[in-house]
C-alpha atoms as a printed R data frame, in Angstrom:
    type eleno elety resid chain resno       x       y       z
1   ATOM     1    CA   MET     A     1 112.371  72.185  95.263
2   ATOM     2    CA   ASP     A     2 110.975  73.474  98.507
3   ATOM     3    CA   GLU     A     3 107.687  74.901  99.697
4   ATOM     4    CA   SER     A     4 106.938  77.820 101.966
5   ATOM     5    CA   GLY     A     5 103.835  79.509 103.338
6   ATOM     6    CA   PHE     A     6 102.995  83.180 102.851
7   ATOM     7    CA   PRO     A     7 100.529  85.096 105.063
8   ATOM     8    CA   PRO     A     8  97.966  87.348 103.334
9   ATOM     9    CA   GLU     A     9  98.894  90.382 105.399
10  ATOM    10    CA   SER     A    10 101.838  91.902 107.236
11  ATOM    11    CA   VAL     A    11 102.791  90.038 110.405
12  ATOM    12    CA   HIS     A    12 105.555  92.240 111.782
13  ATOM    13    CA   THR     A    13 105.223  95.164 114.191
14  ATOM    14    CA   GLN     A    14 104.071  98.404 112.588
15  ATOM    15    CA   ARG     A    15 103.538 101.983 113.691
16  ATOM    16    CA   VAL     A    16 100.123 103.515 113.148
17  ATOM    17    CA   ILE     A    17  99.873 107.311 113.163
18  ATOM    18    CA   GLY     A    18  96.628 108.897 114.305
19  ATOM    19    CA   CYS     A    19  95.056 111.608 116.439
20  ATOM    20    CA   TRP     A    20  97.101 112.377 119.554
21  ATOM    21    CA   ARG     A    21  93.971 112.455 121.727
22  ATOM    22    CA   SER     A    22  93.132 108.829 120.943
23  ATOM    23    CA   LYS     A    23  94.668 106.281 123.288
24  ATOM    24    CA   VAL     A    24  94.032 103.428 120.839
25  ATOM    25    CA   GLN     A    25  94.883 103.612 117.139
26  ATOM    26    CA   HIS     A    26  93.479 101.191 114.582
27  ATOM    27    CA   LYS     A    27  94.699  99.924 111.236
28  ATOM    28    CA   GLN     A    28  92.354  98.060 108.925
29  ATOM    29    CA   GLY     A    29  93.527  94.578 107.985
30  ATOM    30    CA   SER     A    30  92.243  91.409 106.394
31  ATOM    31    CA   ALA     A    31  90.074  88.808 108.088
32  ATOM    32    CA   ASN     A    32  91.861  86.144 106.059
33  ATOM    33    CA   HIS     A    33  94.665  84.503 108.033
34  ATOM    34    CA   GLU     A    34  95.210  81.474 105.784
35  ATOM    35    CA   ASN     A    35  98.774  81.022 104.620
36  ATOM    36    CA   VAL     A    36  99.175  80.255 100.923
37  ATOM    37    CA   THR     A    37 101.695  77.521 100.067
38  ATOM    38    CA   VAL     A    38 104.107  78.101  97.192
39  ATOM    39    CA   LEU     A    39 106.446  75.541  95.588
40  ATOM    40    CA   VAL     A    40 109.673  76.949  94.165
41  ATOM    41    CA   THR     A    41 112.413  75.124  92.260
42  ATOM    42    CA   ILE     A    42 115.835  76.564  91.452
43  ATOM    43    CA   CYS     A    43 118.465  75.268  89.013
44  ATOM    44    CA   THR     A    44 122.264  75.257  89.136
45  ATOM    45    CA   ASP     A    45 122.474  77.543  86.083
46  ATOM    46    CA   GLY     A    46 120.880  80.373  88.084
47  ATOM    47    CA   THR     A    47 117.379  79.993  86.666
48  ATOM    48    CA   VAL     A    48 114.188  79.376  88.600
49  ATOM    49    CA   LEU     A    49 111.146  77.425  87.453
50  ATOM    50    CA   LYS     A    50 107.722  79.017  87.393
51  ATOM    51    CA   PRO     A    51 106.313  78.725  90.924
52  ATOM    52    CA   THR     A    52 103.305  76.635  91.882
53  ATOM    53    CA   ILE     A    53 100.751  78.283  94.179
54  ATOM    54    CA   ILE     A    54  98.502  76.099  96.352
55  ATOM    55    CA   PHE     A    55  95.402  77.780  97.769
56  ATOM    56    CA   LYS     A    56  93.192  76.327 100.472
57  ATOM    57    CA   GLY     A    57  89.858  75.335  98.961
58  ATOM    58    CA   LYS     A    58  87.834  72.589  97.327
59  ATOM    59    CA   ASN     A    59  87.805  74.161  93.868
60  ATOM    60    CA   LEU     A    60  90.135  76.626  92.183
61  ATOM    61    CA   GLN     A    61  88.425  79.922  91.405
62  ATOM    62    CA   ARG     A    62  89.242  81.774  88.189
63  ATOM    63    CA   GLY     A    63  89.791  85.102  89.935
64  ATOM    64    CA   TRP     A    64  92.611  83.690  92.064
65  ATOM    65    CA   GLY     A    65  94.977  83.774  89.093
66  ATOM    66    CA   GLU     A    66  94.632  87.452  88.207
67  ATOM    67    CA   ASN     A    67  97.754  89.567  87.594
68  ATOM    68    CA   ASN     A    68  99.956  86.471  87.368
69  ATOM    69    CA   ILE     A    69 103.234  88.291  86.708
70  ATOM    70    CA   SER     A    70 105.381  85.362  87.891
71  ATOM    71    CA   GLN     A    71 103.632  83.011  85.406
72  ATOM    72    CA   ALA     A    72 102.828  80.667  88.274
73  ATOM    73    CA   SER     A    73 100.624  77.611  88.016
74  ATOM    74    CA   PHE     A    74  97.698  77.326  90.441
75  ATOM    75    CA   THR     A    75  96.025  74.512  92.299
76  ATOM    76    CA   CYS     A    76  94.221  73.957  95.603
77  ATOM    77    CA   SER     A    77  93.816  71.401  98.358
78  ATOM    78    CA   PRO     A    78  91.454  71.125 101.354
79  ATOM    79    CA   ASN     A    79  94.145  72.272 103.802
80  ATOM    80    CA   GLY     A    80  96.254  74.392 101.461
81  ATOM    81    CA   TRP     A    81  99.249  72.047 101.674
82  ATOM    82    CA   ILE     A    82 100.884  69.752  99.158
83  ATOM    83    CA   ASP     A    83  99.834  66.096  99.116
84  ATOM    84    CA   GLY     A    84 100.835  63.086  97.043
85  ATOM    85    CA   LYS     A    85  98.357  63.804  94.258
86  ATOM    86    CA   LEU     A    86  99.504  67.408  93.908
87  ATOM    87    CA   ALA     A    87 103.163  66.384  94.110
88  ATOM    88    CA   LEU     A    88 102.692  64.001  91.178
89  ATOM    89    CA   LYS     A    89 100.857  66.673  89.199
90  ATOM    90    CA   TRP     A    90 103.674  69.127  89.943
91  ATOM    91    CA   MET     A    91 106.281  66.601  88.836
92  ATOM    92    CA   ILE     A    92 104.561  66.063  85.469
93  ATOM    93    CA   ASP     A    93 103.094  69.476  84.629
94  ATOM    94    CA   ASP     A    94 105.694  71.758  86.199
95  ATOM    95    CA   PHE     A    95 109.064  70.174  86.925
96  ATOM    96    CA   ASP     A    96 109.427  67.760  84.007
97  ATOM    97    CA   ALA     A    97 107.642  70.064  81.567
98  ATOM    98    CA   GLN     A    98 110.110  72.865  82.314
99  ATOM    99    CA   THR     A    99 113.328  70.834  82.615
100 ATOM   100    CA   CYS     A   100 113.138  67.950  80.129
101 ATOM   101    CA   LYS     A   101 114.276  70.054  77.171
102 ATOM   102    CA   LYS     A   102 117.118  71.547  79.191
103 ATOM   103    CA   ALA     A   103 118.230  68.058  80.264
104 ATOM   104    CA   GLY     A   104 118.426  66.964  76.621
105 ATOM   105    CA   GLY     A   105 117.639  63.347  77.362
106 ATOM   106    CA   GLN     A   106 120.261  63.119  80.093
107 ATOM   107    CA   LEU     A   107 119.650  62.338  83.737
108 ATOM   108    CA   HIS     A   108 118.520  65.345  85.729
109 ATOM   109    CA   CYS     A   109 118.634  65.474  89.497
110 ATOM   110    CA   LEU     A   110 115.921  66.732  91.832
111 ATOM   111    CA   PHE     A   111 116.644  67.425  95.509
112 ATOM   112    CA   LEU     A   112 113.673  67.154  97.872
113 ATOM   113    CA   ASP     A   113 113.067  67.273 101.602
114 ATOM   114    CA   GLY     A   114 111.730  64.254 103.451
115 ATOM   115    CA   HIS     A   115 108.006  65.058 103.199
116 ATOM   116    CA   SER     A   116 106.162  61.787 102.575
117 ATOM   117    CA   SER     A   117 104.042  63.299  99.782
118 ATOM   118    CA   HIS     A   118 107.187  63.645  97.660
119 ATOM   119    CA   TYR     A   119 107.810  59.911  97.587
120 ATOM   120    CA   ILE     A   120 104.569  58.229  96.602
121 ATOM   121    CA   PRO     A   121 105.073  55.205  94.289
122 ATOM   122    CA   GLU     A   122 103.468  56.881  91.261
123 ATOM   123    CA   LEU     A   123 105.819  59.857  91.493
124 ATOM   124    CA   LEU     A   124 108.904  57.686  91.933
125 ATOM   125    CA   GLN     A   125 107.908  55.533  88.968
126 ATOM   126    CA   TYR     A   126 107.387  58.605  86.811
127 ATOM   127    CA   ALA     A   127 110.846  59.819  87.793
128 ATOM   128    CA   ILE     A   128 112.403  56.483  86.810
129 ATOM   129    CA   ASP     A   129 110.604  56.485  83.463
130 ATOM   130    CA   HIS     A   130 111.719  60.041  82.645
131 ATOM   131    CA   CYS     A   131 115.398  59.998  83.682
132 ATOM   132    CA   ILE     A   132 114.829  62.005  86.865
133 ATOM   133    CA   VAL     A   133 117.024  61.132  89.840
134 ATOM   134    CA   ILE     A   134 115.463  62.096  93.174
135 ATOM   135    CA   LEU     A   135 117.766  62.706  96.130
136 ATOM   136    CA   GLY     A   136 116.357  63.440  99.573
137 ATOM   137    CA   TYR     A   137 117.981  65.630 102.177
138 ATOM   138    CA   PRO     A   138 118.864  63.879 105.460
139 ATOM   139    CA   PRO     A   139 116.229  64.319 108.187
140 ATOM   140    CA   HIS     A   140 116.386  67.583 110.152
141 ATOM   141    CA   CYS     A   141 119.171  68.990 107.955
142 ATOM   142    CA   THR     A   142 117.371  71.165 105.405
143 ATOM   143    CA   TYR     A   143 117.950  74.284 107.522
144 ATOM   144    CA   ALA     A   144 121.686  73.835 106.927
145 ATOM   145    CA   LEU     A   145 121.856  72.069 103.565
146 ATOM   146    CA   GLN     A   146 119.052  73.444 101.431
147 ATOM   147    CA   GLY     A   147 120.015  76.689  99.727
148 ATOM   148    CA   LEU     A   148 116.400  77.471  98.882
149 ATOM   149    CA   ASP     A   149 115.557  77.537 102.562
150 ATOM   150    CA   VAL     A   150 118.728  79.222 103.793
151 ATOM   151    CA   VAL     A   151 119.301  81.820 101.059
152 ATOM   152    CA   CYS     A   152 116.393  82.237  98.647
153 ATOM   153    CA   PHE     A   153 113.407  82.058 100.984
154 ATOM   154    CA   ALA     A   154 115.156  84.327 103.484
155 ATOM   155    CA   ARG     A   155 115.329  87.025 100.795
156 ATOM   156    CA   MET     A   156 111.854  86.165  99.564
157 ATOM   157    CA   LYS     A   157 110.354  86.631 103.030
158 ATOM   158    CA   GLN     A   158 111.859  90.114 103.257
159 ATOM   159    CA   ALA     A   159 110.661  90.980  99.754
160 ATOM   160    CA   TRP     A   160 107.219  89.639 100.681
161 ATOM   161    CA   CYS     A   161 107.036  91.805 103.811
162 ATOM   162    CA   ASP     A   162 108.055  94.898 101.846
163 ATOM   163    CA   THR     A   163 105.577  94.170  99.056
164 ATOM   164    CA   ILE     A   164 102.647  93.362 101.332
165 ATOM   165    CA   ASP     A   165 103.340  96.531 103.355
166 ATOM   166    CA   THR     A   166 103.201  98.571 100.152
167 ATOM   167    CA   PHE     A   167  99.955  96.852  99.130
168 ATOM   168    CA   GLU     A   168  98.348  97.531 102.510
169 ATOM   169    CA   ALA     A   169  99.417 101.177 102.408
170 ATOM   170    CA   GLN     A   170  97.886 101.596  98.946
171 ATOM   171    CA   HIS     A   171  94.647  99.700  99.593
172 ATOM   172    CA   ASN     A   172  94.206 100.212 103.348
173 ATOM   173    CA   CYS     A   173  93.630  96.496 103.858
174 ATOM   174    CA   GLY     A   174  95.385  93.150 103.621
175 ATOM   175    CA   SER     A   175  95.475  91.016 100.498
176 ATOM   176    CA   ASN     A   176  93.102  88.181  99.640
177 ATOM   177    CA   LYS     A   177  93.264  85.219  97.268
178 ATOM   178    CA   LYS     A   178  92.357  87.389  94.302
179 ATOM   179    CA   ASP     A   179  95.247  89.753  95.074
180 ATOM   180    CA   PHE     A   180  97.784  87.084  95.984
181 ATOM   181    CA   ALA     A   181  99.222  86.273  92.544
182 ATOM   182    CA   GLY     A   182 100.110  89.888  91.850
183 ATOM   183    CA   VAL     A   183 101.516  90.629  95.298
184 ATOM   184    CA   PHE     A   184 103.481  87.386  95.435
185 ATOM   185    CA   GLY     A   185 104.714  87.759  91.861
186 ATOM   186    CA   SER     A   186 106.144  91.188  92.540
187 ATOM   187    CA   ALA     A   187 108.123  89.910  95.539
188 ATOM   188    CA   PHE     A   188 109.143  86.721  93.715
189 ATOM   189    CA   LEU     A   189 110.668  88.588  90.775
190 ATOM   190    CA   LYS     A   190 112.646  90.800  93.159
191 ATOM   191    CA   ALA     A   191 113.941  87.941  95.315
192 ATOM   192    CA   PHE     A   192 114.701  85.114  92.893
193 ATOM   193    CA   THR     A   193 117.396  86.726  90.766
194 ATOM   194    CA   PRO     A   194 120.165  84.696  89.048
195 ATOM   195    CA   ASP     A   195 122.684  85.981  91.606
196 ATOM   196    CA   THR     A   196 120.510  84.853  94.513
197 ATOM   197    CA   VAL     A   197 119.952  81.407  93.005
198 ATOM   198    CA   LYS     A   198 123.664  80.920  92.322
199 ATOM   199    CA   ALA     A   199 124.459  82.044  95.868
200 ATOM   200    CA   ALA     A   200 122.111  79.335  97.149
201 ATOM   201    CA   PHE     A   201 123.995  76.633  95.270
202 ATOM   202    CA   LYS     A   202 127.347  77.975  96.460
203 ATOM   203    CA   ARG     A   203 126.001  77.398  99.955
204 ATOM   204    CA   GLN     A   204 125.318  73.803  98.877
205 ATOM   205    CA   ALA     A   205 128.842  72.886  97.770
206 ATOM   206    CA   PHE     A   206 128.139  69.191  98.375
207 ATOM   207    CA   ILE     A   207 125.663  69.185  95.482
208 ATOM   208    CA   HIS     A   208 128.399  69.887  92.953
209 ATOM   209    CA   LEU     A   209 130.373  66.935  94.313
210 ATOM   210    CA   ILE     A   210 127.342  64.679  93.900
211 ATOM   211    CA   LEU     A   211 126.612  65.893  90.366
212 ATOM   212    CA   GLN     A   212 130.199  65.244  89.314
């Protein structure tokens, strides 16, 4: 599992076409510059779990889940980041709920980065009680060892840029929280294909040695 932030509007350089007499050209955008955090988990069989989207806010609004084509789960936190409480909720409601049947009562392994929120006592105890082995990546090594970061999110970022550009061209503005699920879902389904997921694990050859 890994998390990544997604901006609500395009952040790369764009060309704006307008009247040749105007020295300055304008393109309407969004006033919302809050990144939205998304948790994604991939499996060695080429599948990907339903993503978890974390909005910044005190309370989750119903409209934020519209057009949920990726079947994501939604939550929120004051700063829009994962914390220990959300990590435990994710472990129970998302990870274990979607992998326990596949594991068939056997041990199943979860690789995490070193973020402190992933290792609160309640989460670790839940993992012990439910046959989940948690392995943490060495500090400062996820850029080289974690296939999600190196392979999957690289493709996801490109798909996100393409999708958000298309959205802005169609609506003449950036996306907001109400639009996010649909825009993200479209990019997610394009990026996280079985071939991409398997390529990520090929990059992580050491994992297969550990699992053996």
